Amino acid sequence: MNSPIVFNNGKNPKWKYYLEQYSLRLLPNFIYRNRTKKLLENVSSRKDYPQLMQRVNYYNKLEEKTALKNPVSIADFKLKDIDQKVYFFDAYQTLRGFPEHYQFCHEFGDVVHIPETPSILKSRPISDDNQNSVVLKLNRVRHFVYIKKDQSFQQKKNKLVFRGKVTYKEQRRKFFEMYFKHPMCDLGDTQQKKINPDEWKVKKTSIHYLLQYKFILAIEGIDVASNLKWVMSSNSLAVMPKPSFETWFMEAKLIPNYHYVEIKPDFSDVEERLNYYIEHEDEALQIIKNAKEYVKQFQDKEREELISLLVMQKYFKMTN
């Protein structure tokens, strides 16, 4: 089933993001450095300092001083040299609070490997040995979308919905092959290239349309499922296998059947899991409550900025 495209698709408007970021670039860096200095000087007196540092040490797991390979200085970190502009803007908003001679390494885009040298990035494999992957809140305009208004879970359709690019993404292709024609699923591939069957193809639609459904598939593409944040802030249930990658959202900390509905990696139990939560509405509502509580920690803009600064402060300390 397809749906019409609407002007307000529920996502963060890119034009507004770019307008804000280009405007902020007009401010001199010494303003940011002075502000950062004051914030970091007073941070240890905050009541929530232990909780802040838990997140800082989660994103930045460096425990021993490590030399960087082929770093770039903040002074030489230029917009014109970066293909993914949103990654530059998000990183620069944090970096410009530090002295310009400080150096760092970065890997932007959908990163699915662990770098050889400590690098700031958006995503990393979930692993006990990923300390070189230092996570910042990057590409936030796409990944950090939240639902403000939504109908109740009880009012929604007893079906699972998905809209997104399937292309060559193995997990998504497998799910479509198994469930595209299933009566409890409304699936659509928004990639218009002639890669997958034509019957899978649909036009892009709005988040508002997807919120008509009780269950929303949050399945990883190249790295994380980008829709997971807004699904978990809604009155619908996120349905997915255990994640393999994580971002600033700390996907590895999510608890199956507490924050989201877990399905098997081979997708063999999808119908069973959907029917269970249709029949056990009280448990579904509890998961929705737990998910919203988890999302709240990322919605305090000042606190998020402070954690980002602390992540980079530790990065510069551990890399000399």
Short mmCIF file of C-alpha atoms in Angstrom, two decimals:
data_model
loop_
_atom_site.label_atom_id
_atom_site.label_comp_id
_atom_site.label_asym_id
_atom_site.label_seq_id
_atom_site.Cartn_x
_atom_site.Cartn_y
_atom_site.Cartn_z
CA MET A 1 0.00 0.00 0.00
CA ASN A 2 1.38 3.43 -0.94
CA SER A 3 0.53 6.85 0.41
CA PRO A 4 0.66 10.42 -0.85
CA ILE A 5 3.67 12.60 -0.16
CA VAL A 6 2.89 15.56 2.06
CA PHE A 7 4.82 18.83 2.36
CA ASN A 8 5.43 18.38 6.08
CA ASN A 9 6.85 14.86 6.27
CA GLY A 10 7.57 15.00 10.00
CA LYS A 11 11.35 15.09 9.61
CA ASN A 12 13.71 17.90 10.59
CA PRO A 13 13.76 20.45 7.73
CA LYS A 14 17.23 20.55 6.16
CA TRP A 15 16.86 24.19 5.05
CA LYS A 16 16.32 25.28 8.65
CA TYR A 17 19.34 23.27 9.80
CA TYR A 18 21.64 24.76 7.15
CA LEU A 19 20.39 28.29 7.80
CA GLU A 20 21.20 27.92 11.49
CA GLN A 21 24.61 26.34 10.89
CA TYR A 22 25.79 28.94 8.35
CA SER A 23 24.60 31.69 10.71
CA LEU A 24 26.52 30.22 13.65
CA ARG A 25 29.70 30.12 11.56
CA LEU A 26 29.64 33.93 11.50
CA LEU A 27 30.40 34.02 15.23
CA PRO A 28 34.13 34.15 16.06
CA ASN A 29 35.67 31.04 17.56
CA PHE A 30 36.94 32.79 20.69
CA ILE A 31 33.32 33.09 21.85
CA TYR A 32 32.97 29.30 21.67
CA ARG A 33 36.32 28.74 23.37
CA ASN A 34 35.41 31.04 26.27
CA ARG A 35 32.02 29.37 26.65
CA THR A 36 33.54 25.89 26.52
CA LYS A 37 36.12 26.83 29.15
CA LYS A 38 33.41 28.03 31.55
CA LEU A 39 31.20 25.00 30.95
CA LEU A 40 34.01 22.52 31.55
CA GLU A 41 35.34 24.35 34.62
CA ASN A 42 31.97 24.04 36.37
CA VAL A 43 30.83 20.65 35.14
CA SER A 44 32.10 18.61 38.11
CA SER A 45 29.83 20.56 40.47
CA ARG A 46 26.68 19.42 38.66
CA LYS A 47 24.45 16.94 40.51
CA ASP A 48 24.25 14.79 37.39
CA TYR A 49 28.02 14.75 36.82
CA PRO A 50 28.35 10.97 37.46
CA GLN A 51 25.59 10.28 34.91
CA LEU A 52 27.22 12.63 32.41
CA MET A 53 30.56 10.84 32.76
CA GLN A 54 28.93 7.44 32.28
CA ARG A 55 27.82 8.56 28.85
CA VAL A 56 31.14 10.28 28.11
CA ASN A 57 33.07 7.10 28.91
CA TYR A 58 30.64 5.07 26.84
CA TYR A 59 31.18 7.19 23.73
CA ASN A 60 34.90 7.59 24.35
CA LYS A 61 36.39 4.32 25.67
CA LEU A 62 40.05 5.40 25.37
CA GLU A 63 41.87 4.37 28.54
CA GLU A 64 45.51 4.71 27.47
CA LYS A 65 47.28 7.59 25.78
CA THR A 66 47.53 6.90 22.06
CA ALA A 67 49.34 8.70 19.26
CA LEU A 68 47.23 9.67 16.24
CA LYS A 69 48.06 8.71 12.66
CA ASN A 70 47.68 11.48 10.05
CA PRO A 71 45.55 13.83 12.15
CA VAL A 72 44.15 17.19 11.07
CA SER A 73 44.17 20.32 13.21
CA ILE A 74 40.96 22.14 14.03
CA ALA A 75 42.36 25.13 12.13
CA ASP A 76 42.75 22.99 8.99
CA PHE A 77 39.34 21.32 9.30
CA LYS A 78 37.50 23.05 6.43
CA LEU A 79 33.96 22.79 5.07
CA LYS A 80 35.21 22.72 1.47
CA ASP A 81 37.17 19.52 2.16
CA ILE A 82 34.20 17.52 3.51
CA ASP A 83 31.65 15.85 1.21
CA GLN A 84 29.06 15.27 3.92
CA LYS A 85 28.32 18.84 5.03
CA VAL A 86 26.07 17.88 7.96
CA TYR A 87 28.94 15.88 9.47
CA PHE A 88 31.23 18.89 9.23
CA PHE A 89 28.74 21.25 10.85
CA ASP A 90 27.88 18.90 13.72
CA ALA A 91 31.54 18.12 14.46
CA TYR A 92 32.69 21.72 14.08
CA GLN A 93 30.13 23.02 16.58
CA THR A 94 31.94 20.96 19.23
CA LEU A 95 35.51 21.26 17.93
CA ARG A 96 35.54 25.04 17.66
CA GLY A 97 35.32 25.26 21.46
CA PHE A 98 38.93 24.01 21.71
CA PRO A 99 42.29 25.59 20.71
CA GLU A 100 42.78 25.57 16.94
CA HIS A 101 46.11 23.73 17.08
CA TYR A 102 44.48 20.66 18.65
CA GLN A 103 44.47 17.67 16.31
CA PHE A 104 42.08 14.81 15.66
CA CYS A 105 41.15 12.09 13.18
CA HIS A 106 37.70 11.50 11.78
CA GLU A 107 35.72 9.10 9.62
CA PHE A 108 32.39 10.41 8.38
CA GLY A 109 29.43 8.61 6.83
CA ASP A 110 28.08 5.16 7.67
CA VAL A 111 31.10 3.63 9.41
CA VAL A 112 30.89 -0.14 9.89
CA HIS A 113 34.50 -0.84 10.85
CA ILE A 114 36.77 0.12 13.75
CA PRO A 115 39.46 2.65 12.68
CA GLU A 116 43.16 1.94 13.11
CA THR A 117 43.61 5.22 14.99
CA PRO A 118 41.23 6.92 17.46
CA SER A 119 38.72 8.77 15.30
CA ILE A 120 35.51 10.68 15.81
CA LEU A 121 32.59 9.21 13.90
CA LYS A 122 28.82 8.74 13.88
CA SER A 123 28.51 4.95 14.05
CA ARG A 124 30.52 1.96 15.15
CA PRO A 125 30.13 -1.83 15.40
CA ILE A 126 28.85 -3.03 18.76
CA SER A 127 31.97 -4.65 20.21
CA ASP A 128 34.09 -4.94 23.34
CA ASP A 129 37.07 -3.75 21.30
CA ASN A 130 35.80 -0.57 19.63
CA GLN A 131 37.71 2.01 21.70
CA ASN A 132 39.18 3.65 18.57
CA SER A 133 35.61 4.51 17.53
CA VAL A 134 34.84 7.72 19.43
CA VAL A 135 31.19 8.59 18.91
CA LEU A 136 29.86 12.12 18.46
CA LYS A 137 26.30 13.24 17.76
CA LEU A 138 26.74 13.54 13.98
CA ASN A 139 24.15 13.84 11.20
CA ARG A 140 21.70 14.72 13.95
CA VAL A 141 19.32 16.48 11.55
CA ARG A 142 18.52 13.09 10.01
CA HIS A 143 18.90 10.74 12.94
CA PHE A 144 17.47 12.68 15.87
CA VAL A 145 13.82 13.26 15.03
CA TYR A 146 11.18 13.06 17.74
CA ILE A 147 7.40 12.68 17.66
CA LYS A 148 5.43 15.38 19.49
CA LYS A 149 1.85 14.45 18.59
CA ASP A 150 0.56 10.95 18.00
CA GLN A 151 -2.65 8.97 18.30
CA SER A 152 -2.92 6.25 20.92
CA PHE A 153 -1.58 2.74 20.37
CA GLN A 154 -5.15 1.38 20.57
CA GLN A 155 -6.27 3.52 17.63
CA LYS A 156 -3.58 2.24 15.29
CA LYS A 157 -3.68 -0.53 12.68
CA ASN A 158 -2.68 -4.07 13.68
CA LYS A 159 0.07 -4.19 11.07
CA LEU A 160 3.82 -3.71 10.65
CA VAL A 161 4.96 -0.91 8.34
CA PHE A 162 8.29 -0.04 6.69
CA ARG A 163 9.37 2.62 4.20
CA GLY A 164 13.00 2.98 3.21
CA LYS A 165 15.70 2.16 0.70
CA VAL A 166 16.23 -1.56 0.28
CA THR A 167 18.85 -1.42 -2.52
CA TYR A 168 21.60 -3.99 -1.77
CA LYS A 169 21.02 -4.02 1.99
CA GLU A 170 20.93 -7.73 2.77
CA GLN A 171 18.71 -7.68 5.87
CA ARG A 172 16.08 -5.50 4.24
CA ARG A 173 16.05 -7.57 1.04
CA LYS A 174 15.58 -10.74 3.03
CA PHE A 175 12.72 -9.25 5.02
CA PHE A 176 10.95 -8.08 1.85
CA GLU A 177 11.38 -11.48 0.22
CA MET A 178 9.75 -13.13 3.23
CA TYR A 179 7.01 -10.65 4.12
CA PHE A 180 6.21 -8.29 1.24
CA LYS A 181 2.86 -9.98 0.54
CA HIS A 182 2.09 -10.87 4.15
CA PRO A 183 -1.35 -9.57 5.26
CA MET A 184 0.11 -8.15 8.49
CA CYS A 185 2.78 -6.10 6.71
CA ASP A 186 2.78 -2.88 4.67
CA LEU A 187 6.26 -2.69 3.13
CA GLY A 188 7.65 -0.32 0.53
CA ASP A 189 11.06 0.28 -1.07
CA THR A 190 11.64 4.00 -1.71
CA GLN A 191 14.73 3.37 -3.87
CA GLN A 192 13.60 4.04 -7.44
CA LYS A 193 16.57 2.44 -9.21
CA LYS A 194 15.91 -0.85 -11.00
CA ILE A 195 17.58 -3.04 -8.40
CA ASN A 196 14.72 -4.83 -6.68
CA PRO A 197 11.31 -6.02 -7.94
CA ASP A 198 9.08 -3.21 -9.25
CA GLU A 199 6.22 -4.33 -7.02
CA TRP A 200 8.28 -3.35 -3.95
CA LYS A 201 8.66 0.26 -5.10
CA VAL A 202 6.70 3.11 -3.52
CA LYS A 203 7.12 6.88 -3.37
CA LYS A 204 8.56 8.46 -0.25
CA THR A 205 5.93 9.20 2.35
CA SER A 206 5.57 11.01 5.66
CA ILE A 207 6.24 9.92 9.21
CA HIS A 208 2.61 10.84 9.91
CA TYR A 209 1.48 8.08 7.55
CA LEU A 210 3.69 5.50 9.26
CA LEU A 211 2.30 6.44 12.66
CA GLN A 212 -1.04 4.90 11.67
CA TYR A 213 0.48 1.49 12.45
CA LYS A 214 1.07 -0.21 15.80
CA PHE A 215 4.36 -1.73 14.64
CA ILE A 216 7.18 -0.01 12.73
CA LEU A 217 10.12 -2.01 11.40
CA ALA A 218 13.46 -0.50 12.46
CA ILE A 219 15.87 -2.62 10.48
CA GLU A 220 19.53 -1.77 9.93
CA GLY A 221 20.66 -0.66 6.49
CA ILE A 222 24.38 0.01 6.06
CA ASP A 223 24.78 0.75 9.75
CA VAL A 224 21.97 1.67 12.17
CA ALA A 225 18.23 1.99 11.56
CA SER A 226 17.86 5.77 11.23
CA ASN A 227 14.15 5.70 12.11
CA LEU A 228 14.64 4.05 15.52
CA LYS A 229 14.83 7.33 17.49
CA TRP A 230 11.52 8.74 16.29
CA VAL A 231 9.77 5.37 16.49
CA MET A 232 10.78 5.03 20.14
CA SER A 233 9.40 8.52 20.86
CA SER A 234 6.01 7.59 19.38
CA ASN A 235 3.04 5.48 20.45
CA SER A 236 4.08 2.71 18.05
CA LEU A 237 6.40 -0.20 18.79
CA ALA A 238 9.82 -0.52 17.18
CA VAL A 239 10.28 -4.04 15.81
CA MET A 240 13.82 -5.28 15.07
CA PRO A 241 16.50 -7.89 15.72
CA LYS A 242 19.25 -7.05 18.22
CA PRO A 243 21.32 -4.23 16.67
CA SER A 244 24.84 -4.78 15.31
CA PHE A 245 25.83 -1.09 15.19
CA GLU A 246 25.39 1.90 17.46
CA THR A 247 25.50 5.69 17.43
CA TRP A 248 25.07 8.48 19.99
CA PHE A 249 21.73 6.78 20.74
CA MET A 250 23.66 3.92 22.41
CA GLU A 251 21.69 1.21 20.62
CA ALA A 252 23.66 -1.50 22.45
CA LYS A 253 22.07 -0.38 25.73
CA LEU A 254 18.54 -1.05 24.49
CA ILE A 255 16.86 -3.98 26.23
CA PRO A 256 14.88 -6.41 24.01
CA ASN A 257 11.13 -6.55 24.75
CA TYR A 258 11.61 -3.68 27.20
CA HIS A 259 12.51 -0.83 24.83
CA TYR A 260 11.56 -2.54 21.55
CA VAL A 261 10.03 -5.75 20.22
CA GLU A 262 12.80 -8.18 19.40
CA ILE A 263 12.51 -10.52 16.42
CA LYS A 264 14.90 -13.30 15.45
CA PRO A 265 17.76 -12.48 13.04
CA ASP A 266 16.19 -14.84 10.47
CA PHE A 267 12.78 -13.06 10.89
CA SER A 268 10.99 -16.39 11.35
CA ASP A 269 8.92 -15.22 14.33
CA VAL A 270 7.57 -11.87 13.04
CA GLU A 271 3.90 -12.89 12.84
CA GLU A 272 4.08 -14.55 16.26
CA ARG A 273 5.62 -11.42 17.87
CA LEU A 274 3.06 -9.06 16.30
CA ASN A 275 0.14 -11.19 17.44
CA TYR A 276 1.56 -11.46 20.94
CA TYR A 277 1.59 -7.69 21.47
CA ILE A 278 -1.80 -7.25 19.82
CA GLU A 279 -3.18 -9.69 22.37
CA HIS A 280 -1.09 -8.37 25.29
CA GLU A 281 -1.80 -4.67 24.98
CA ASP A 282 -0.69 -3.87 28.54
CA GLU A 283 2.82 -5.16 27.76
CA ALA A 284 2.89 -3.18 24.50
CA LEU A 285 1.99 0.02 26.35
CA GLN A 286 4.72 -0.63 28.92
CA ILE A 287 7.34 -0.97 26.17
CA ILE A 288 6.16 2.32 24.66
CA LYS A 289 6.51 3.99 28.08
CA ASN A 290 10.00 2.54 28.58
CA ALA A 291 11.08 3.63 25.10
CA LYS A 292 9.94 7.21 25.64
CA GLU A 293 11.78 7.33 28.96
CA TYR A 294 14.98 6.18 27.22
CA VAL A 295 14.61 8.83 24.50
CA LYS A 296 14.26 11.66 27.06
CA GLN A 297 17.96 11.60 27.93
CA PHE A 298 18.82 12.87 24.43
CA GLN A 299 16.38 15.78 24.37
CA ASP A 300 18.10 18.24 26.72
CA LYS A 301 20.06 20.39 24.27
CA GLU A 302 22.37 21.98 26.86
CA ARG A 303 23.19 18.61 28.45
CA GLU A 304 23.85 17.04 25.04
CA GLU A 305 26.26 19.86 24.17
CA LEU A 306 28.10 19.41 27.45
CA ILE A 307 28.51 15.67 26.92
CA SER A 308 29.88 16.32 23.42
CA LEU A 309 32.46 18.75 24.82
CA LEU A 310 33.48 16.27 27.52
CA VAL A 311 33.88 13.51 24.92
CA MET A 312 36.27 15.70 22.94
CA GLN A 313 38.08 16.95 26.05
CA LYS A 314 38.85 13.33 26.95
CA TYR A 315 39.80 12.59 23.33
CA PHE A 316 42.38 15.40 23.24
CA LYS A 317 43.74 14.36 26.64
CA MET A 318 44.15 10.71 25.64
CA THR A 319 45.73 11.55 22.27
CA ASN A 320 48.04 14.28 23.62
#
